[in-house]
Short mmCIF file of C-alpha atoms in Angstrom, two decimals:
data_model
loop_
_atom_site.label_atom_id
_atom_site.label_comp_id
_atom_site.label_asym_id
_atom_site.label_seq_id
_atom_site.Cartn_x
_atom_site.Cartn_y
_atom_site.Cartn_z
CA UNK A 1 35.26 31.90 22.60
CA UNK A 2 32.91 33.84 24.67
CA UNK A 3 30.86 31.77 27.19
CA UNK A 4 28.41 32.73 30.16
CA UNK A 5 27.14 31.26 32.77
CA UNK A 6 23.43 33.02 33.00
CA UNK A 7 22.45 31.35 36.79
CA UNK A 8 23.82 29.76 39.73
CA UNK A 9 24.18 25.48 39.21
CA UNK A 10 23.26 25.06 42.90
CA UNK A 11 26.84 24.39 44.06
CA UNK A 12 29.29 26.68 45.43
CA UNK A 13 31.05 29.21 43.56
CA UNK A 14 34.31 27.73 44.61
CA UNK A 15 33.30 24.82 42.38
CA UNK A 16 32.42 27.17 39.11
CA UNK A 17 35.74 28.14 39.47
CA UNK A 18 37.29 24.85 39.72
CA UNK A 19 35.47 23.75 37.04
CA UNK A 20 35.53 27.15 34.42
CA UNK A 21 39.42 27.11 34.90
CA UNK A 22 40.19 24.75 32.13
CA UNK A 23 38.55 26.54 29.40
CA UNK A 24 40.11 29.85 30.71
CA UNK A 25 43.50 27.94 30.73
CA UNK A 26 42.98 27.34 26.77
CA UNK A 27 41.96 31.43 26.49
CA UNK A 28 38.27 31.49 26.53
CA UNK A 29 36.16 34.39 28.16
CA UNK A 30 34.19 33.26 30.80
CA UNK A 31 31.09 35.17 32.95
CA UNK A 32 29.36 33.83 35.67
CA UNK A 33 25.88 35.35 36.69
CA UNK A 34 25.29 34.46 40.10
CA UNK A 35 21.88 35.30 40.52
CA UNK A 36 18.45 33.93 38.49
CA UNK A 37 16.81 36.14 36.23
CA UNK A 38 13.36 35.78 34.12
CA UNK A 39 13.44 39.19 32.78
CA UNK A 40 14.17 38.79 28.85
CA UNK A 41 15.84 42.30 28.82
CA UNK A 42 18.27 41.59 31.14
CA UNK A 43 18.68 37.62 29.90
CA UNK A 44 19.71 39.21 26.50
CA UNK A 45 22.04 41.50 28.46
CA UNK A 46 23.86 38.37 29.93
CA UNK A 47 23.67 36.98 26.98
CA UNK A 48 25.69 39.57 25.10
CA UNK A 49 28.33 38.70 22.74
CA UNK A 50 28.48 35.08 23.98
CA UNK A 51 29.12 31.86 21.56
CA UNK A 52 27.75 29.95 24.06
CA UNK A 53 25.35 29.88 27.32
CA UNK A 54 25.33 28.08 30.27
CA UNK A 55 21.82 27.79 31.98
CA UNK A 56 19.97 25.18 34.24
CA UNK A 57 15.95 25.17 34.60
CA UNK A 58 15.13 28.76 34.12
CA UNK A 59 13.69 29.14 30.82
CA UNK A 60 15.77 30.82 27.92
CA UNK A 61 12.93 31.55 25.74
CA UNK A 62 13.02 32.40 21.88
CA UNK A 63 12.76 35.73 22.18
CA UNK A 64 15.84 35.81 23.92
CA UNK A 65 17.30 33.53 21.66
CA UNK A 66 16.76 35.57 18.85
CA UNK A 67 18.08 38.74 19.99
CA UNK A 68 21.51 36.67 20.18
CA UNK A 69 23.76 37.15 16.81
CA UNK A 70 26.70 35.58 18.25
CA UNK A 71 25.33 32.66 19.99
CA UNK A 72 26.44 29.46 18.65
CA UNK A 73 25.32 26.36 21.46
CA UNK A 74 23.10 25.98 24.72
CA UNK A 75 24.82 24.09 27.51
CA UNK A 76 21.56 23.00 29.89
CA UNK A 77 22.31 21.73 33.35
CA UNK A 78 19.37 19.41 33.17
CA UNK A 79 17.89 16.73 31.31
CA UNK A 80 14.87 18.19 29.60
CA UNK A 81 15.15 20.97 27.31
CA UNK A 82 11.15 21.93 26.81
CA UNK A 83 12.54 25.56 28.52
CA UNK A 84 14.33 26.09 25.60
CA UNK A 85 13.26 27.98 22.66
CA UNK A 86 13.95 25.31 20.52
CA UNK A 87 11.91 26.99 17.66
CA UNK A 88 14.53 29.86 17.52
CA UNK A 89 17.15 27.35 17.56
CA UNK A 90 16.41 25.58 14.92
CA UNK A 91 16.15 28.83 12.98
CA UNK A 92 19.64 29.86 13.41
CA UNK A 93 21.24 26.82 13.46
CA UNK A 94 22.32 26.96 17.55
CA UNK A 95 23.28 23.67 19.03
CA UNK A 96 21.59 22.11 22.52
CA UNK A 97 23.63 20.06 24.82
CA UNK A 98 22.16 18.58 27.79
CA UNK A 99 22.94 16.80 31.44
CA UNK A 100 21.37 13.40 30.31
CA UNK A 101 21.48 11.40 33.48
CA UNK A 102 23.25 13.66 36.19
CA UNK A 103 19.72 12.82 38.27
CA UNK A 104 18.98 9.66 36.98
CA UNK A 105 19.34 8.08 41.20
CA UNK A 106 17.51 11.35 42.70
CA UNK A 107 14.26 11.11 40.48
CA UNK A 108 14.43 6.93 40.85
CA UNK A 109 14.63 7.55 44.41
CA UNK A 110 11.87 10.25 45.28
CA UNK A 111 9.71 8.29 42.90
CA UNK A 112 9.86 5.70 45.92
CA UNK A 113 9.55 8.36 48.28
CA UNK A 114 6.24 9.41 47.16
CA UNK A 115 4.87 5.61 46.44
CA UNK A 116 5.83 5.13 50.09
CA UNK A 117 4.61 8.70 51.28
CA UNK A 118 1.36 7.67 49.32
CA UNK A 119 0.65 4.11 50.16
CA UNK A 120 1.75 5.01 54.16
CA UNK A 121 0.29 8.43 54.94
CA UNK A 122 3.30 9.86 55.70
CA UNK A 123 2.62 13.15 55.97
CA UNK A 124 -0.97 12.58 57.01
CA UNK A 125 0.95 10.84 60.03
CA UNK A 126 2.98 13.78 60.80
CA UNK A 127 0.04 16.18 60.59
CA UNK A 128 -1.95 13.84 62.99
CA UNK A 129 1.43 13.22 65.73
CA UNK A 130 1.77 17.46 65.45
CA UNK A 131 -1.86 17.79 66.09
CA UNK A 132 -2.79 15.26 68.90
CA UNK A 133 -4.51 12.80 66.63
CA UNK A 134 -3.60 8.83 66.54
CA UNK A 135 -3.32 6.36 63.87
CA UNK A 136 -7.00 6.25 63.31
CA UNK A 137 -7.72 6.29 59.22
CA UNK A 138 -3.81 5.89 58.49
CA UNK A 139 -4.10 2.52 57.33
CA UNK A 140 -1.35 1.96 55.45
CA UNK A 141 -0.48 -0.71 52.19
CA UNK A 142 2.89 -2.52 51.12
CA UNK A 143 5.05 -2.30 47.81
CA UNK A 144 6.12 -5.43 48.18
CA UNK A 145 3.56 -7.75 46.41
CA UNK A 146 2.01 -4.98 44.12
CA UNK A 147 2.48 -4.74 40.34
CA UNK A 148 4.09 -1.60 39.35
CA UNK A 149 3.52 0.25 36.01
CA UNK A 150 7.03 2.37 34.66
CA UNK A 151 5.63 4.10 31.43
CA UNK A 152 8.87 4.87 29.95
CA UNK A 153 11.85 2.90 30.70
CA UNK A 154 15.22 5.35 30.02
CA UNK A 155 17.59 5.54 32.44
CA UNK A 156 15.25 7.05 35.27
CA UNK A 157 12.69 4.93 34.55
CA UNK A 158 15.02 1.53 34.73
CA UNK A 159 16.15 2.90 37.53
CA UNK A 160 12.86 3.14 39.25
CA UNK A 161 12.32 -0.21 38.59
CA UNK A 162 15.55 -1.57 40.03
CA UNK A 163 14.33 0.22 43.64
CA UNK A 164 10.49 -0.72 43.22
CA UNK A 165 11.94 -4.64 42.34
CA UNK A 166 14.11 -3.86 45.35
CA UNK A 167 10.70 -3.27 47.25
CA UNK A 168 9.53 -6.95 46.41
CA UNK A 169 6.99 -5.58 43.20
CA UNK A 170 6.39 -7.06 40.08
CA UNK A 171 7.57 -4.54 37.51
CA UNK A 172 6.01 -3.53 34.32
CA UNK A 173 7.31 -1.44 31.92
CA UNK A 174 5.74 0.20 28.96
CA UNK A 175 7.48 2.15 25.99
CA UNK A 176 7.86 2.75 22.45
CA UNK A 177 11.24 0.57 22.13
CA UNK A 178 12.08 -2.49 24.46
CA UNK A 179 15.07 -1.60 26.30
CA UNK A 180 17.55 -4.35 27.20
CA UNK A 181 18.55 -2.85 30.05
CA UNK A 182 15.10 -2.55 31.32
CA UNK A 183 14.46 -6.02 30.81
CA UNK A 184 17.93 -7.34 32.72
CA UNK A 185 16.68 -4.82 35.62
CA UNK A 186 13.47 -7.14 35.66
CA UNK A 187 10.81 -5.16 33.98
CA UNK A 188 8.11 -7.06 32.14
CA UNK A 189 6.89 -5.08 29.01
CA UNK A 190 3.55 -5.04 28.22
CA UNK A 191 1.27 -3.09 25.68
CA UNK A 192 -0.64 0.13 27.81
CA UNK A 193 -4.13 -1.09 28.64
CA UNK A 194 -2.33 -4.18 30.27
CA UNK A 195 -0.06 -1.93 32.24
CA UNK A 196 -2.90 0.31 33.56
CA UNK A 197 -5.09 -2.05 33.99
CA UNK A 198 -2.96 -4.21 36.17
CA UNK A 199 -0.67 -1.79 37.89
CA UNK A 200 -1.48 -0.78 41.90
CA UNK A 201 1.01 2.09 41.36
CA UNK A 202 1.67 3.65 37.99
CA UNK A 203 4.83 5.79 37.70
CA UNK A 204 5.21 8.03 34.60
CA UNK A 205 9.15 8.88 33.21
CA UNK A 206 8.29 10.23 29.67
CA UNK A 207 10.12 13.56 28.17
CA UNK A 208 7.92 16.22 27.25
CA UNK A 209 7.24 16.96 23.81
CA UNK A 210 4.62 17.44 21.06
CA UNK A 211 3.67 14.09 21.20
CA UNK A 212 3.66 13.84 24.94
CA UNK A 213 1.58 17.50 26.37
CA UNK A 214 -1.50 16.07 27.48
CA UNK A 215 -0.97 12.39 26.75
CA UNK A 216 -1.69 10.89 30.09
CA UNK A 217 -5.49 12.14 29.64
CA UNK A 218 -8.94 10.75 31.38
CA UNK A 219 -9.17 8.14 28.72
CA UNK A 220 -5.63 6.42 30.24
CA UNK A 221 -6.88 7.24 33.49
CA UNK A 222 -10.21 5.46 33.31
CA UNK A 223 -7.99 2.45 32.89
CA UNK A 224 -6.49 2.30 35.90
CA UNK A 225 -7.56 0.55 38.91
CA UNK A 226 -9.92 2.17 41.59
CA UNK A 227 -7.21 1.31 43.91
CA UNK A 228 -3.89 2.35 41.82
CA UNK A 229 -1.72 5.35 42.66
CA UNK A 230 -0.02 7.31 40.31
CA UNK A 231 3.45 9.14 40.58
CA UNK A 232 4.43 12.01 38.44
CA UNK A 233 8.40 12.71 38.69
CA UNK A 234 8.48 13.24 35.04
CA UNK A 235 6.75 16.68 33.40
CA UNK A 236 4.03 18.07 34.93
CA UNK A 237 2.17 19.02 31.29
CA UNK A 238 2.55 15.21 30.12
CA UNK A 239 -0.28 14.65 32.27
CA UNK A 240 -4.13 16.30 31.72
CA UNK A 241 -4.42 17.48 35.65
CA UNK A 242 -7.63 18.42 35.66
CA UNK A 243 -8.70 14.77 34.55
CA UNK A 244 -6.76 13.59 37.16
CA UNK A 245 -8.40 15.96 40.03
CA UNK A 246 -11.34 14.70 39.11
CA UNK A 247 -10.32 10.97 39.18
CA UNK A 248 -9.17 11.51 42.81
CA UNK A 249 -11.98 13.21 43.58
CA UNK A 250 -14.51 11.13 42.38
CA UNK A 251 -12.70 7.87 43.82
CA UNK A 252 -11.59 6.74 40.09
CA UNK A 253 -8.13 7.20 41.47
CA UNK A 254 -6.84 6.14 45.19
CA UNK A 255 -3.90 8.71 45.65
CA UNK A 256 -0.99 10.57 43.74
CA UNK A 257 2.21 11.49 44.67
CA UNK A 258 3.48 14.80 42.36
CA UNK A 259 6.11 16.48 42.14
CA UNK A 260 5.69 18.33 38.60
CA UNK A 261 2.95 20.79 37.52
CA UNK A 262 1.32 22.72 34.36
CA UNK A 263 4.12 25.37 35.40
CA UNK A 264 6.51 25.92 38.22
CA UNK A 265 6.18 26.81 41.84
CA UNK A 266 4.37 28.60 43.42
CA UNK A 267 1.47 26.60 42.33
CA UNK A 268 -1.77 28.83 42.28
CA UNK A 269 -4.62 28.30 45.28
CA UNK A 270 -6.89 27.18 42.39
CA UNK A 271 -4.84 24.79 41.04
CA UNK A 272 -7.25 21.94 40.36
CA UNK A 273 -4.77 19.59 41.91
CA UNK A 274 -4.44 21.13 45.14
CA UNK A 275 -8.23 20.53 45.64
CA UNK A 276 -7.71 16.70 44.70
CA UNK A 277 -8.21 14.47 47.45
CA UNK A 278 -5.26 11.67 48.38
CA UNK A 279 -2.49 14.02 46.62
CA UNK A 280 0.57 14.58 47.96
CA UNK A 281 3.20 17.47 46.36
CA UNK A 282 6.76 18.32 46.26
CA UNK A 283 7.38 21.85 45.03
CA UNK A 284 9.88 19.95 41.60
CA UNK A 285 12.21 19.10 43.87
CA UNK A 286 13.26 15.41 42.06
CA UNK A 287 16.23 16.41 40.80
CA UNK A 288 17.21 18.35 43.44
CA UNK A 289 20.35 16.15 45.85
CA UNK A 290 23.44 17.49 46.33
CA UNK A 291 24.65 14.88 45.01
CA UNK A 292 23.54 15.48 41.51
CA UNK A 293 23.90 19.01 41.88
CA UNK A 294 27.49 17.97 42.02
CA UNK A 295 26.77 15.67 38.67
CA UNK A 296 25.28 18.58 36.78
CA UNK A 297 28.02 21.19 36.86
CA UNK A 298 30.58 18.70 35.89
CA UNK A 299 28.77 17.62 32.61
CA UNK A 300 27.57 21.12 32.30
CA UNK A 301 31.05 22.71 31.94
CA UNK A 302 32.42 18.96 30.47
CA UNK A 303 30.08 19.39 27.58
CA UNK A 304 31.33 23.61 26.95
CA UNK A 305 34.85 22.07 26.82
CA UNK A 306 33.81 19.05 24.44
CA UNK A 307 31.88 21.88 22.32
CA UNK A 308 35.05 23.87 22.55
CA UNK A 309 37.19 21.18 21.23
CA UNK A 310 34.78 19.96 18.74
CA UNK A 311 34.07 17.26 20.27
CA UNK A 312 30.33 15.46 19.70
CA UNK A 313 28.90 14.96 23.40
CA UNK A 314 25.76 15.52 24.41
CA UNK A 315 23.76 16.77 21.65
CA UNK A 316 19.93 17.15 21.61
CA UNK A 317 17.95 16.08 18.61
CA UNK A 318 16.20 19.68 18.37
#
């Protein structure tokens, strides 16, 4: 079996080779790319003869996809798959194997990170000490006490709520099933206007999909409190940003701490969002700890082996 590794997994290559020995040990090709490409040309050069690829976040569109006869699974280092061309997938019957969970602790925890940068004018605070000012308009709020809105409760979004609970918040939880592990981390589900309507800080941890693109729109906004805060560590697209520029800008909307846009970074001058008043970003940086780096590339080259010796691990509903 021919398998390549199309970009670097953010950890040394003295781990790649730790961790591609096994499958050479059983007599399988293996290529490692060490550098990120976009270009589809040269994506379908990589790509060449391989039964299966190895990528991370870079997308591996369908046109790519297409061009590759041989190609039998996907190994993503990450937990979403909407850089996939899942389309072309489908059409030639490719398999998609993910890294459920390998940043389940590093999205949980910036989530906090933000709520805290948010409610305490972190950065506002370093801007003022760097530029001679004082604590003058920094008035900050607590976590502990507030009601806290998770809108999806998987394993990133329990695990929000175990920190935010940690905090001293009340946590709700909204979602399409109840999860019992949610509810022995604390969370209190509720239907969605309650959530929204109650929450100081709303945290979103939905996957995007179909269903999902544009589904936090100004109708779920207008729901929210005057005074709530809302923290995207999820998918940038799940959200309708423009509604939510003008919520902070009109005072609909106290703050929001993002770290996930319409597309990646750089993020465009005129990006509504960087107008928005009370907005703090991080340039999708959630998922990034070396710690789950680490995570990744193990399940990353444990589910190529798995897939090598048929083994069912993994697998994305497509």
């Amino acid at each position: 079996m021919n398998i390549a590794l199309l970009e670097p997994l953010g950890v040394p290559t003295e781990t790649i080779d730790e961790l591609a020995a096994p499958l050479k040990a059983a007599g399988h090709s293996f290529t490692y790319f060490g550098t990120k490409t976009s270009d589809p040309d040269e994506l379908v050069r990589r790509s060449a003869g391989a039964d299966v690829v190895m990528i991370a976040n870079n997308p591996y569109p369908a046109e790519v996809i297409r061009q590759c006869n041989e190609l039998k699974m996907i190994a993503v280092a990450f937990t979403g798959i909407d850089h996939v061309g899942l389309d072309a997938c489908r059409e030639q019957g490719i398999e998609v194997r993910n890294c459920a969970g390998y940043s389940d602790t590093s999205v949980a925890e910036l989530t906090l990170g933000l709520t805290i940068d948010v409610l305490r004018h972190v950065a506002e605070g370093n801007a003022a000490v760097r530029n001679g000012g004082t604590s003058a308009g920094l008035m900050g709020r607590e976590i502990a006490g507030k009601a806290v809105g998770i809108i999806g409760t998987g394993h990133i979004g329990t695990q929000a709520a175990r920190l935010f609970k940690a905090f001293g918040a009340r946590v709700l939880g909204y979602a399409r099933h109840v999860h019992p592990e949610a509810v022995e981390a604390g969370v209190e589900f509720v239907d969605l206007d309650e959530l929204l309507s109650q929450s100081d800080i709303v945290s979103l941890h939905l996957p995007l999909n179909t269903e999902t693109r544009g589904w936090f729109d100004a109708d779920k906004i207008s729901h929210m409190r005057s005074d709530a805060v809302l923290i995207n560590c999820a998918r940038g697209a799940i959200v309708d940003n423009d509604a939510l520029a003008n919520a902070l800008n009109s005072g609909q909307l106290a703050g929001a701490g993002i770290d996930v846009f319409d597309m990646e970074p750089p993020i465009p001058a005129d990006y509504p969002l960087m107008q928005a008043k009370s907005c703090i970003f991080t340039p999708h940086v959630a998922f990034l700890t070396e710690e789950a780096m680490q995570r990744r590339a193990k399940i990353e080259f444990d589910n190529v082996v798995a897939y090598a010796e048929g083994r069912v691990q993994n697998v994305c509903t497509l």
